[in-house]
Tab-separated table of C-alpha atoms in Angstrom:
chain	number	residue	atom	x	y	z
A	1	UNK	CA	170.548	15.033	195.061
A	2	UNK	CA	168.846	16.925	197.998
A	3	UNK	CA	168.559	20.273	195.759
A	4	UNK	CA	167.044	18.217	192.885
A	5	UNK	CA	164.267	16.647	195.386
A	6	UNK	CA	163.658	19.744	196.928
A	7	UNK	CA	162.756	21.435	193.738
A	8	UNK	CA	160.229	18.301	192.735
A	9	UNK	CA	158.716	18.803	196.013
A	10	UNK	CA	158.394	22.346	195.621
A	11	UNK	CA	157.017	22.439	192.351
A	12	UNK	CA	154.214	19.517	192.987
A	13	UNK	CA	153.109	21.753	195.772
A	14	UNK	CA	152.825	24.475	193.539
A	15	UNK	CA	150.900	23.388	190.737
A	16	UNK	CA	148.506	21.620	193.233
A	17	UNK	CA	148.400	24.778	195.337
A	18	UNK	CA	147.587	26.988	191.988
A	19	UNK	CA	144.950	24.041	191.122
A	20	UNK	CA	143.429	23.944	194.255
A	21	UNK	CA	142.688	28.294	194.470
A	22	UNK	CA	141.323	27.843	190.478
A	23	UNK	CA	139.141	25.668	191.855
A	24	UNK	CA	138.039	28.193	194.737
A	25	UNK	CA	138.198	31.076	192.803
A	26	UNK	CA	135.745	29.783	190.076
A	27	UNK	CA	133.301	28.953	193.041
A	28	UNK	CA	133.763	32.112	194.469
A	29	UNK	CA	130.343	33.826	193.485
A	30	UNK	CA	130.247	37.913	193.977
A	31	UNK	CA	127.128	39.916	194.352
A	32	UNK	CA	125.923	43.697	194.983
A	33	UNK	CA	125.525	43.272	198.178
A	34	UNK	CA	128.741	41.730	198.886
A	35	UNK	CA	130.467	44.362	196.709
A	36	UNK	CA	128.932	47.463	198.909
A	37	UNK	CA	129.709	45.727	202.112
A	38	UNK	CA	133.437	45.442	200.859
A	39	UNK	CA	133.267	49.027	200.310
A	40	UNK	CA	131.795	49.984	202.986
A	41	UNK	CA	134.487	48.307	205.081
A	42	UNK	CA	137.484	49.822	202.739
A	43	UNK	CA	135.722	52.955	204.019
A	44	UNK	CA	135.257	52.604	207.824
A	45	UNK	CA	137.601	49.626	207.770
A	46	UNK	CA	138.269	50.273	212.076
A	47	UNK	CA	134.039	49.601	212.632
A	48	UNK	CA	135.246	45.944	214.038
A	49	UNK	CA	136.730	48.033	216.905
A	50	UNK	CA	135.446	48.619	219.632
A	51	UNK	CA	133.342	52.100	220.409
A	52	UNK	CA	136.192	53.917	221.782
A	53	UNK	CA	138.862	52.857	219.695
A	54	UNK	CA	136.767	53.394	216.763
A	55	UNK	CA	136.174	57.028	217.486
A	56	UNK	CA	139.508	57.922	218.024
A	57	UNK	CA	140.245	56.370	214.462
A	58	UNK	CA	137.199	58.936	212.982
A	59	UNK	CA	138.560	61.820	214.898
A	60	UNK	CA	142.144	60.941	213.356
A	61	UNK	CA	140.487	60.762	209.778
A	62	UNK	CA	138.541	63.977	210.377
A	63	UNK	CA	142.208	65.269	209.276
A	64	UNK	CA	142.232	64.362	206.053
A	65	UNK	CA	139.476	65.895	202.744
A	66	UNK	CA	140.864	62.512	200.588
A	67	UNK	CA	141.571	59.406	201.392
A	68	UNK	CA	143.951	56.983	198.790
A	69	UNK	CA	143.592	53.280	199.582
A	70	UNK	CA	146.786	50.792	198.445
A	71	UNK	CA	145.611	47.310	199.081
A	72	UNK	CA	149.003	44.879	199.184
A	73	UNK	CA	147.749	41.411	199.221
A	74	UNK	CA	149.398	38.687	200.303
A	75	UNK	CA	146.969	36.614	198.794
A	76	UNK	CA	147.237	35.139	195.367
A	77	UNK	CA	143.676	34.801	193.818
A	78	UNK	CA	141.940	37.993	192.350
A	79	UNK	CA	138.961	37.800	194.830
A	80	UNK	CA	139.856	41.576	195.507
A	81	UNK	CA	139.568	42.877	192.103
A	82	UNK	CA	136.594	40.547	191.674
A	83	UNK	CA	134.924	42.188	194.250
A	84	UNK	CA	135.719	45.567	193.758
A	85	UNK	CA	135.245	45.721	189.741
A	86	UNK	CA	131.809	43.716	189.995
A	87	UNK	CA	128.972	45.174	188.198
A	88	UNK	CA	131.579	48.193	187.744
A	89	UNK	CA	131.107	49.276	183.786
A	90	UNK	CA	134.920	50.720	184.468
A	91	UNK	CA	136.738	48.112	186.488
A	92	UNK	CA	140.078	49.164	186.529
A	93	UNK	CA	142.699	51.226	188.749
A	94	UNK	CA	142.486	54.215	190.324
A	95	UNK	CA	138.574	52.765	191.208
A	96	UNK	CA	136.957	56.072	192.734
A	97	UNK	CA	134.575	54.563	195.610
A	98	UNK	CA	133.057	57.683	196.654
A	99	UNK	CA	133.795	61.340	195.595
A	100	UNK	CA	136.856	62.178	197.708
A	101	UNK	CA	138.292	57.995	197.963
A	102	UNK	CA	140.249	56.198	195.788
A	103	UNK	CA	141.323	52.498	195.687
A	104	UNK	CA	144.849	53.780	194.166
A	105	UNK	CA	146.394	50.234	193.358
A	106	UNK	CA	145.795	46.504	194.252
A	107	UNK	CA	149.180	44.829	194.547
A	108	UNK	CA	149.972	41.383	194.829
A	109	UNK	CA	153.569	40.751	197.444
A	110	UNK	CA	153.786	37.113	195.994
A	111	UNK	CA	151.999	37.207	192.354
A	112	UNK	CA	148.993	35.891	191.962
A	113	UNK	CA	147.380	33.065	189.887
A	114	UNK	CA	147.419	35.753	186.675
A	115	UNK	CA	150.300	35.278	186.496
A	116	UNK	CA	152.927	32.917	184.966
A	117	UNK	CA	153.943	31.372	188.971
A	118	UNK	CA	153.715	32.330	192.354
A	119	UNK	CA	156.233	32.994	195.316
A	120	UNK	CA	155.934	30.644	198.171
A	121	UNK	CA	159.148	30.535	200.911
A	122	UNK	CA	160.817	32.084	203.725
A	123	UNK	CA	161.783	35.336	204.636
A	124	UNK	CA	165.473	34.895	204.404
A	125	UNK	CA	168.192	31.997	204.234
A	126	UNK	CA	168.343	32.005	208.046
A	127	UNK	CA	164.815	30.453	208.091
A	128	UNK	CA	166.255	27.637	205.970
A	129	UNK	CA	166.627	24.997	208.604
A	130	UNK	CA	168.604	22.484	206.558
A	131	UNK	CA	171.737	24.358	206.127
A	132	UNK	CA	172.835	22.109	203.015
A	133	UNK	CA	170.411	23.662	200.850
A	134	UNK	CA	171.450	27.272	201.166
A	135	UNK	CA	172.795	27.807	197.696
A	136	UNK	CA	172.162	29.527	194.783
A	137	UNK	CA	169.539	27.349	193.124
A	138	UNK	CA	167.634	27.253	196.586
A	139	UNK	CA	167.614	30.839	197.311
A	140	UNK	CA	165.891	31.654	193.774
A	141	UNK	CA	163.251	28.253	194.644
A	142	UNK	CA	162.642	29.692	198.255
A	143	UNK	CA	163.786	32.993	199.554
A	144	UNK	CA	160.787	35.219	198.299
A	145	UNK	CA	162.427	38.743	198.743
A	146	UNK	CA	165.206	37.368	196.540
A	147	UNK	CA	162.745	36.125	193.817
A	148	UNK	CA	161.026	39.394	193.733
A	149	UNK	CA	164.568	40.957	193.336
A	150	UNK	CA	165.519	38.639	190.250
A	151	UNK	CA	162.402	38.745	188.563
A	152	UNK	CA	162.497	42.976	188.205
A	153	UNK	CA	158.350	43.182	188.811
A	154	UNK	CA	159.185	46.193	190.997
A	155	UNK	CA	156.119	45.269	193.138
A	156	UNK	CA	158.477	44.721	196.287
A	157	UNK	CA	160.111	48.001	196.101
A	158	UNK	CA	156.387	49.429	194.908
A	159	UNK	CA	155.454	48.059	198.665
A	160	UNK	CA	157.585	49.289	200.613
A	161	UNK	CA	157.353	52.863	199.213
A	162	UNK	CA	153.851	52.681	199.700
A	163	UNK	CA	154.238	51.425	203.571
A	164	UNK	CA	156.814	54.638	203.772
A	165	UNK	CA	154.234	56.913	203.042
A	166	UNK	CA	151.223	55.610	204.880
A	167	UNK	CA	149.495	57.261	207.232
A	168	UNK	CA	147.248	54.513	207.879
A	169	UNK	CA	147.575	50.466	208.421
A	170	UNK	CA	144.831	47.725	208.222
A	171	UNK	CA	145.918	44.309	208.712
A	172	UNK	CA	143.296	41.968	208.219
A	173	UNK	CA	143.417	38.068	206.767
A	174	UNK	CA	147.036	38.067	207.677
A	175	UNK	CA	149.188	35.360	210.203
A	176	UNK	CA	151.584	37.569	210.793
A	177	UNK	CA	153.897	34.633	210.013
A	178	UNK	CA	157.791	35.218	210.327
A	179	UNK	CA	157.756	33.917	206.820
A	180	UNK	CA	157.041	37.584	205.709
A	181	UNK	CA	158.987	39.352	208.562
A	182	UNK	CA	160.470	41.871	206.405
A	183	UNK	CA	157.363	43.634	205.438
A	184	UNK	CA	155.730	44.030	208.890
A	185	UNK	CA	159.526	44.838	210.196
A	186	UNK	CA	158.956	47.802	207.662
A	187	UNK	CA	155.653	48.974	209.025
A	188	UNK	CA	157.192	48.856	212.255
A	189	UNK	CA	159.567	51.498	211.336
A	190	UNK	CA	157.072	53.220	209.435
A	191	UNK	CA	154.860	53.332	212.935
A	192	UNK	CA	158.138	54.364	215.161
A	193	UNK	CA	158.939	57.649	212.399
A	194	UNK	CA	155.731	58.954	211.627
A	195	UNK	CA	152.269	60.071	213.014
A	196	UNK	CA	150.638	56.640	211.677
A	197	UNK	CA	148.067	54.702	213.078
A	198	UNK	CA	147.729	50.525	212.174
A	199	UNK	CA	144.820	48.491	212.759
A	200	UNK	CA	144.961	44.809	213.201
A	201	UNK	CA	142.287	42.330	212.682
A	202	UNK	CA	142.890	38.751	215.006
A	203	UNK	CA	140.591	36.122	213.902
A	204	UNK	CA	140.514	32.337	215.240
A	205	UNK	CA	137.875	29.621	215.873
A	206	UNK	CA	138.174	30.028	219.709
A	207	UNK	CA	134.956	30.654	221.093
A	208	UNK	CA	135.382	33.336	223.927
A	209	UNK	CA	132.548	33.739	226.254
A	210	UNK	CA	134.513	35.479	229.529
A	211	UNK	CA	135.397	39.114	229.175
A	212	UNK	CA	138.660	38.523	230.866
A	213	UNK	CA	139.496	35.593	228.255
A	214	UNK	CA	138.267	38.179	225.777
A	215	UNK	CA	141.086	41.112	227.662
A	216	UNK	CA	144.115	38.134	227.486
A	217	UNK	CA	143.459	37.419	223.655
A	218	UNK	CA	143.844	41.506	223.304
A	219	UNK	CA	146.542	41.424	224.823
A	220	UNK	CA	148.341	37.971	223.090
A	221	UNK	CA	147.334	39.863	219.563
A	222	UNK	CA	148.857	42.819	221.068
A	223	UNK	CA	151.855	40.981	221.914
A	224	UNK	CA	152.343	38.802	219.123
A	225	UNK	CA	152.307	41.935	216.568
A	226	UNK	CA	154.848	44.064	218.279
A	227	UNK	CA	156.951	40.919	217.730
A	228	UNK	CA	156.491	40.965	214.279
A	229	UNK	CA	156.725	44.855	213.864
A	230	UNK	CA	160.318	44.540	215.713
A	231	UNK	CA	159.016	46.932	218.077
A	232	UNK	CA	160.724	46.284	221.399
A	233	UNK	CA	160.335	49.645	223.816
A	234	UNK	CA	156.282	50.700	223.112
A	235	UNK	CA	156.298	54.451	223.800
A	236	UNK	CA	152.764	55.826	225.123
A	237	UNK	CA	152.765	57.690	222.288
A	238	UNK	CA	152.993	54.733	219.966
A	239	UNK	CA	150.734	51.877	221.782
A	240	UNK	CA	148.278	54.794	221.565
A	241	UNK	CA	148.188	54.566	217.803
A	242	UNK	CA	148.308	50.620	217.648
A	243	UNK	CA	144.198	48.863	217.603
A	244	UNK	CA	143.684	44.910	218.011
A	245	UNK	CA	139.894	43.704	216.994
A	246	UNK	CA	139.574	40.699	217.574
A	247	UNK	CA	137.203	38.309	215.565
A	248	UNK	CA	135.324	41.831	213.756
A	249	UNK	CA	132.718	41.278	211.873
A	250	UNK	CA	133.623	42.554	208.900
């Protein structure tokens, strides 16, 4: 039957999917230098803005004596903890960087390829287009938030009390696809009841020479996030606390 396909499908793509990242991840070849540029970006992570946004960012840090970084990955290789524990004679978490920051936790959203399987789907059974495979069996093969739920890892609910407390988004590597709508729906509300600011890091292979090309990507990335935060009346207040790079070479 349909369900029975779908779950062939599903699993062929991901045991090929885990193959294939094995395969990347045992290429992927980490040095010093990479490792202090990663850390040098955890620590001024908005230096792909541009000047002025950047100093407001430093001014709004100037607040703080310690800073506790939480990186959720959406990403399910280890290249993070690869990085960040190389050459490191105590590579595990809390990883002190510097004397007064702390890399608190490195959580993987959809597991990661340490573990027994991944989580690949949708958001929610509204994003299931064929409407005769919402059921039971489909929801715990597709419906990530769901699978999280079932499984009792915690590291959804871990996530979103993390985003509750930040005082401080970067979003960089990420689509912003609709597929994960629930977690940037939750920094959205995080940005509307708090002091926060968020970052956001656009990257594509468009080559843009013109600076007004340059000013209508801003604002498309601008655009396109608000979307996906839920955010739908931008108060001064909050578009003031909101950054787009775009392309940052970081």
């Amino acid at each position: 039957d349909s369900v029975s396909d779908l779950e062939l499908i599903y699993h062929d793509i991901d045991d090929a999917l885990q193959s294939y990242l094995k395969l990347v991840v045992l290429s992927f070849n980490v040095d010093d230098k990479m490792k202090n540029n990663f850390i040098k970006d955890l620590q001024i992570s908005y230096r792909g803005l541009t000047n002025a946004a950047s100093n407001e960012i430093r001014s709004f840090f100037r607040e703080y004596n310690a800073y506790t970084i939480n990186v959720l990955s959406f990403n399910y290789t280890n290249v993070v903890e690869r990085i960040l524990y190389h050459s490191s004679p105590h590579p595990s978490i809390p990883y002190p960087i510097t004397s007064n920051t702390v890399v608190n936790s490195v959580q993987h959203i959809h597991m990661s390829l340490d573990q027994s399987d991944i989580i690949m789907g949708v958001n929610d059974e509204s994003q299931i287009l064929n409407k005769t495979l919402i059921c039971p069996d489909c929801k715990g093969l597709m419906v990530k938030p769901y699978i999280n739920q079932r499984l009792g890892s915690r590291v959804d609910s871990e996530c979103m009390n993390l985003i509750k407390q930040a005082d401080y988004f970067c979003l960089f590597g990420v689509s912003l696809g609709e597929t994960d709508n629930m977690w940037w729906k939750e920094i959205g509300k995080r940005m509307n009841t708090s002091h926060a600011r968020l970052v956001m890091y656009y990257y594509d292979k468009e080559k843009i020479v013109y600076n007004n090309h340059l000013i209508r990507k801003y604002d498309e990335c601008r655009e396109l996030l608000m979307k996906r935060l839920d955010i739908k009346n931008v108060s001064p207040d909050l578009g003031s606390r909101i950054y787009v790079g775009y392309k940052p070479n970081i």
